[in-house]
Every structure is written in C-alpha cells, then in structure tokens.
Short mmCIF file of C-alpha atoms in Angstrom, two decimals:
data_model
loop_
_atom_site.label_atom_id
_atom_site.label_comp_id
_atom_site.label_asym_id
_atom_site.label_seq_id
_atom_site.Cartn_x
_atom_site.Cartn_y
_atom_site.Cartn_z
CA MET U 201 0.00 0.00 0.00
CA GLU U 202 1.28 3.46 -0.92
CA PHE U 203 0.83 6.18 1.68
CA SER U 204 -0.56 8.38 -1.08
CA ASP U 205 -3.57 6.02 -1.10
CA VAL U 206 -4.26 6.98 2.52
CA ILE U 207 -4.19 10.66 1.61
CA LYS U 208 -6.43 10.08 -1.40
CA SER U 209 -8.89 8.22 0.83
CA VAL U 210 -9.16 11.20 3.17
CA ALA U 211 -9.71 13.59 0.24
CA ILE U 212 -12.39 11.36 -1.29
CA ALA U 213 -14.26 11.04 2.02
CA MET U 214 -14.28 14.80 2.48
CA GLN U 215 -15.62 15.37 -1.03
CA ALA U 216 -18.31 12.74 -0.46
CA HIS U 217 -19.29 14.52 2.79
CA VAL U 218 -18.52 11.43 4.88
CA PRO U 219 -16.91 12.34 8.23
CA VAL U 220 -13.39 10.93 8.32
CA LEU U 221 -11.14 10.34 11.34
CA LEU U 222 -7.37 9.95 11.15
CA GLU U 223 -5.75 8.09 14.04
CA GLY U 224 -2.00 7.87 14.40
CA ASN U 225 1.05 8.80 16.44
CA PRO U 226 2.06 12.41 17.11
CA GLY U 227 4.33 14.22 14.70
CA GLU U 228 3.24 12.52 11.47
CA ALA U 229 1.75 15.53 9.66
CA LYS U 230 -1.94 14.70 10.07
CA THR U 231 -2.85 18.35 10.63
CA ARG U 232 -0.55 19.62 7.88
CA ILE U 233 -1.94 17.26 5.26
CA VAL U 234 -5.59 17.76 6.17
CA ASP U 235 -5.02 21.52 5.87
CA ALA U 236 -3.52 20.93 2.41
CA ILE U 237 -6.49 18.80 1.36
CA MET U 238 -8.98 21.42 2.56
CA ARG U 239 -7.18 24.13 0.62
CA GLN U 240 -7.65 22.09 -2.55
CA VAL U 241 -11.23 20.85 -2.19
CA CYS U 242 -13.05 23.28 0.14
CA ALA U 243 -14.59 26.66 -0.65
CA ASP U 244 -14.02 27.65 3.00
CA SER U 245 -12.76 25.81 6.07
CA HIS U 246 -12.11 26.03 9.79
CA THR U 247 -9.82 24.16 12.17
CA SER U 248 -10.93 23.60 15.76
CA ILE U 249 -8.72 22.01 18.44
CA VAL U 250 -11.27 20.03 20.42
CA ALA U 251 -9.25 19.92 23.63
CA LEU U 252 -9.38 23.72 23.93
CA HIS U 253 -13.17 24.04 23.79
CA GLU U 254 -16.08 23.87 26.20
CA PRO U 255 -19.45 22.23 25.35
CA PRO U 256 -21.29 25.53 24.60
CA GLU U 257 -18.74 26.37 21.91
CA TYR U 258 -20.09 23.43 19.90
CA GLY U 259 -23.57 23.14 21.38
CA GLY U 260 -24.38 26.85 21.36
CA TYR U 261 -24.15 29.64 23.95
CA PRO U 262 -27.40 30.21 25.88
CA VAL U 263 -28.59 33.79 25.40
CA PRO U 264 -31.84 35.02 27.04
CA THR U 265 -34.42 36.62 24.74
CA GLU U 266 -38.01 37.78 25.14
CA ASN U 267 -39.19 34.43 23.75
CA GLY U 268 -36.88 32.21 25.78
CA VAL U 269 -33.26 31.11 25.60
CA ARG U 270 -31.47 30.85 22.25
CA LEU U 271 -28.35 28.74 21.72
CA LEU U 272 -26.11 30.83 19.51
CA PRO U 273 -23.21 29.35 17.51
CA LEU U 274 -19.68 30.64 17.15
CA SER U 275 -18.70 32.86 14.23
CA TRP U 276 -17.06 30.06 12.23
CA VAL U 277 -20.37 28.20 12.16
CA ASN U 278 -22.09 31.25 10.70
CA ARG U 279 -19.30 31.67 8.15
CA LEU U 280 -19.31 28.05 6.97
CA ALA U 281 -23.11 28.13 6.72
CA LEU U 282 -22.71 30.65 3.88
CA VAL U 283 -20.90 28.13 1.66
CA PRO U 284 -23.25 27.06 -1.18
CA GLN U 285 -24.59 23.53 -0.98
CA ASP U 286 -22.82 22.49 -4.19
CA LYS U 287 -19.45 23.40 -2.64
CA ILE U 288 -17.60 22.06 0.41
CA ALA U 289 -17.34 23.73 3.80
CA GLY U 290 -14.50 21.95 5.57
CA LEU U 291 -14.29 21.49 9.33
CA PHE U 292 -11.21 19.93 10.89
CA LEU U 293 -11.57 18.76 14.50
CA ASP U 294 -8.01 18.28 15.70
CA GLU U 295 -6.92 16.40 18.84
CA LEU U 296 -10.33 14.72 19.10
CA SER U 297 -9.30 12.16 21.72
CA ASN U 298 -8.11 14.99 24.02
CA GLY U 299 -11.48 16.71 24.13
CA ALA U 300 -13.59 16.37 27.25
CA PRO U 301 -16.47 13.88 26.81
CA ALA U 302 -19.10 16.61 27.23
CA THR U 303 -17.45 18.73 24.53
CA ARG U 304 -17.32 15.83 22.11
CA SER U 305 -20.95 14.99 22.86
CA ALA U 306 -21.92 18.55 21.98
CA ALA U 307 -20.28 18.11 18.57
CA MET U 308 -21.92 14.80 17.64
CA ARG U 309 -24.90 16.12 15.70
CA GLY U 310 -22.86 18.76 13.90
CA VAL U 311 -20.23 16.23 12.81
CA LEU U 312 -22.76 14.10 10.98
CA ASP U 313 -25.45 16.41 9.63
CA GLY U 314 -23.97 19.89 9.89
CA THR U 315 -26.41 21.22 12.50
CA TRP U 316 -24.76 23.22 15.27
CA ARG U 317 -27.71 24.13 17.48
CA GLU U 318 -29.54 26.97 15.71
CA LYS U 319 -27.40 27.01 12.57
CA HIS U 320 -27.18 24.44 9.79
CA ILE U 321 -24.13 24.14 7.51
CA PRO U 322 -25.57 22.47 4.39
CA ALA U 323 -22.21 21.93 2.67
CA LEU U 324 -20.30 20.71 5.74
CA SER U 325 -17.64 18.03 5.43
CA THR U 326 -15.87 17.02 8.64
CA ALA U 327 -12.40 15.60 9.13
CA ALA U 328 -10.89 14.83 12.52
CA ALA U 329 -7.55 13.66 13.84
CA MET U 330 -6.40 12.10 17.07
CA ASN U 331 -3.59 10.24 18.71
CA PRO U 332 -4.44 6.86 20.22
CA PRO U 333 -6.00 7.56 23.65
CA GLU U 334 -3.27 5.67 25.50
CA ILE U 335 -0.59 8.08 24.25
CA ALA U 336 -2.65 11.26 23.87
CA GLU U 337 -2.44 14.12 26.36
CA SER U 338 -5.38 13.40 28.69
CA GLY U 339 -6.83 11.14 25.98
CA TYR U 340 -10.20 9.39 26.10
CA ASP U 341 -11.61 6.47 24.13
CA LEU U 342 -14.37 7.58 21.78
CA SER U 343 -17.91 6.66 22.70
CA ALA U 344 -19.66 4.19 20.42
CA ALA U 345 -22.08 6.91 19.29
CA LEU U 346 -19.26 9.27 18.24
CA ALA U 347 -17.00 6.61 16.73
CA ASN U 348 -19.86 5.33 14.59
CA ARG U 349 -20.15 8.72 12.92
CA PHE U 350 -16.74 8.44 11.23
CA CYS U 351 -14.87 6.56 8.57
CA HIS U 352 -11.70 5.60 10.48
CA ILE U 353 -8.36 5.81 8.66
CA ALA U 354 -5.18 4.49 10.28
CA TRP U 355 -2.37 7.01 9.81
CA ASP U 356 1.18 5.63 9.77
CA MET U 357 3.45 7.68 7.53
CA PRO U 358 6.40 5.62 6.22
CA VAL U 359 9.91 7.01 6.54
CA ALA U 360 10.37 6.78 2.76
CA TYR U 361 7.35 9.03 2.15
CA TRP U 362 8.60 11.57 4.68
CA VAL U 363 12.08 11.61 3.14
CA GLN U 364 10.65 12.17 -0.33
CA ALA U 365 8.48 15.03 0.95
CA LEU U 366 11.44 16.48 2.88
CA ILE U 367 13.64 16.61 -0.21
CA ALA U 368 10.83 18.27 -2.17
CA ASN U 369 10.28 20.84 0.62
CA PHE U 370 6.97 19.32 1.69
CA PRO U 371 4.71 20.18 -1.26
CA ASP U 372 0.95 19.82 -0.93
CA PRO U 373 -0.07 16.28 -1.92
CA ALA U 374 -2.00 15.83 -5.15
CA VAL U 375 -5.53 14.60 -4.46
CA PRO U 376 -8.26 13.33 -6.80
CA LYS U 377 -11.25 15.59 -7.49
CA LEU U 378 -14.69 14.00 -7.68
CA PRO U 379 -16.69 14.74 -10.83
CA ASP U 380 -19.93 16.65 -10.39
CA THR U 381 -21.81 13.52 -11.48
CA TRP U 382 -20.35 11.17 -8.87
CA GLN U 383 -23.67 10.62 -7.10
CA GLU U 384 -25.03 8.95 -10.24
CA HIS U 385 -23.01 5.90 -9.13
CA LYS U 386 -25.00 5.58 -5.89
CA ILE U 387 -27.67 3.37 -7.47
CA ARG U 388 -25.11 0.67 -8.29
CA ALA U 389 -23.44 1.11 -4.89
CA LYS U 390 -26.78 0.65 -3.12
CA THR U 391 -27.45 -2.49 -5.14
CA LEU U 392 -24.08 -3.95 -4.19
CA VAL U 393 -24.59 -3.29 -0.48
CA ALA U 394 -28.18 -4.57 -0.55
CA ALA U 395 -27.01 -7.79 -2.20
CA PHE U 396 -24.29 -8.18 0.43
CA ALA U 397 -26.85 -7.59 3.20
CA ALA U 398 -29.08 -10.32 1.78
CA VAL U 399 -26.22 -12.82 1.97
CA LYS U 400 -24.58 -11.64 5.22
CA PRO U 401 -27.17 -9.79 7.33
CA ASP U 402 -25.09 -10.28 10.49
CA SER U 403 -22.39 -8.10 8.93
CA ILE U 404 -24.70 -5.11 8.56
CA LYS U 405 -25.48 -4.43 12.23
CA ALA U 406 -22.91 -5.70 14.72
CA MET U 407 -21.78 -3.42 17.55
CA PRO U 408 -18.71 -4.94 19.27
CA GLY U 409 -19.09 -6.20 22.80
CA GLU U 410 -15.84 -4.68 24.07
CA ALA U 411 -15.82 -0.95 24.79
CA SER U 412 -12.37 -0.48 23.24
CA ALA U 413 -13.56 -2.01 19.96
CA ARG U 414 -16.62 0.25 19.91
CA SER U 415 -14.32 3.28 19.69
CA GLY U 416 -13.19 2.18 16.22
CA PRO U 417 -15.05 1.28 13.01
CA TRP U 418 -17.97 -1.13 13.28
CA PRO U 419 -20.98 -1.91 11.11
CA SER U 420 -24.33 -0.21 11.57
CA PHE U 421 -27.06 1.01 9.26
CA ARG U 422 -25.43 4.44 9.47
CA THR U 423 -21.90 3.35 8.55
CA TRP U 424 -23.10 1.15 5.68
CA THR U 425 -25.02 4.15 4.33
CA MET U 426 -21.77 6.14 4.57
CA ALA U 427 -19.97 3.29 2.80
CA ILE U 428 -22.45 3.49 -0.10
CA ASP U 429 -21.46 7.13 -0.69
CA LEU U 430 -17.78 6.18 -0.57
CA ILE U 431 -18.22 3.27 -2.98
CA ALA U 432 -20.04 5.57 -5.40
CA ALA U 433 -17.28 8.18 -5.12
CA CYS U 434 -14.58 5.57 -5.77
CA GLN U 435 -16.45 4.17 -8.77
CA ALA U 436 -16.80 7.68 -10.19
CA LEU U 437 -13.00 7.91 -10.07
CA GLY U 438 -12.55 4.58 -11.83
CA TYR U 439 -11.51 2.45 -8.86
CA LYS U 440 -12.37 -1.23 -8.65
CA LEU U 441 -13.85 -2.41 -5.36
CA THR U 442 -10.73 -4.48 -4.73
CA ASP U 443 -8.40 -1.48 -5.07
CA ILE U 444 -6.75 -0.26 -1.90
CA VAL U 445 -8.56 3.10 -1.70
CA PRO U 446 -12.12 1.69 -1.62
CA VAL U 447 -10.93 -1.09 0.70
CA LEU U 448 -9.54 1.53 3.12
CA LEU U 449 -12.72 3.60 2.96
CA VAL U 450 -15.28 0.83 3.30
CA GLY U 451 -13.19 -0.93 5.94
CA GLY U 452 -12.90 2.35 7.81
CA CYS U 453 -16.69 2.49 8.09
CA VAL U 454 -17.56 -1.09 8.87
#
C-alpha cells in the first residue's frame, strides 16, 4: 500500500461529505496534510482544536431573549453556513481524543449532519484527527455513538514518504477531485450493499461487545449508508472495489 492512497482516501471522504477520522502517532503531519487537502477541495474551512473548547462552543451559547433562551453558535459556524450547498465547507476537529467527553458529545450532531444548534451548515464536510488515547495528552476512548459517525483511517506515515516530501520541501499532496456527477453511481453502490446484506445480514449491524472495539469502526445502518457514498465516489474515479482506496474507505466504516 502506498501512503498516497491513505491521503487520497481522506480527500475522497471529504468530497463525499462522509466524516473521516485519522488516528496515528504524534508528529506525522496529520494536521498539515488535512489543511492541504482542505485548501484544494473546500470553498471555505475552519480548524478547531477540540481539547481547547467547552461544550457551549459546539452546542451553542445560551442567550436570554423575550421568547426564551437561544443557543447561539460561534462565528465560524455562521461563516461556513454561507458556503453554497454544491461546494464544500470543511471542518477539521483536531486532537479529538483529548477533548472532554461533554465537549465531544456537543459536537456529535454537527459532525454528521452539519447542524450546530440553531445554525445548519448544508455543505459541511468534517475531518478529525487524534492520537491513540493511550498516548494522547489526557486522551479518552471515543464513545460508540461518536466513533460510529466516522470513517476511520489508520495514519502511519512511512519514513520513505517523509524523506521524499522532505527533499521536495513538503509540497501539498496531489488529491483526486470528484466529478460533479459522482452521485449517479450511488444506485449501483446501493445495489451492491443490498445484495451483500441479503447474503450476510449479520455483517450489517454488529456493535462490538468490548468498549475499546466500539471506539473504532464497526458496522451499523449508518456506517453502511456512509460506505455506499464512498463506494459511489470511488467508482466515479474509476476504482475497482478491490483497489486499496475503496478497501480503506469501506473498511474504515464497517
């Protein structure tokens, strides 16, 4: 597997509006490369370091009014909400495993459907990054509900890739761009997943029994629906289902 396939997988997920989570050791350019991807595929973007925020910053600040209390979003939410629906508004949640559980809970709805209390971001595409909880600063395992909202991508940059980028002065990686018609492939993707479900129904809904396993990818109706979008996106780019990029993306969901 080439590390460029990992980067392409992240870019494809963002363009398909499937939340994607990168997990890997510190110091391996997760933030740098996600920033580079967002510059190439997003009309506007924002980076938020989860560990630095309180729940109201994601869930909305309570403000009294004559008609009751409103929960007002931060300015970046208002800004990203202005991105047209046919474009991409990128949100990068960095250091996700360091965020307090209440803060991460406040972000759960926004991560998946773009609704941050009283404001909806119709074009939102979310990426996140984290170190494994056991080595993160004050790290936590993800809850099953939050983990199941992401396509999980293992991030392990090879030395050879880093050396090549070092010599070239760390250029932005080239990423594939989805055609405007990529969603036309969803009919075939749905058919493939439906056929698989008919043969292996136990593989469609199977939450792991161990808490540690629930913090990673596992199959649910939600993640298989996400996988359908990713299969369609990969097919629009000419990938076969057995190619490494669709294998990474589907495996990262289920």
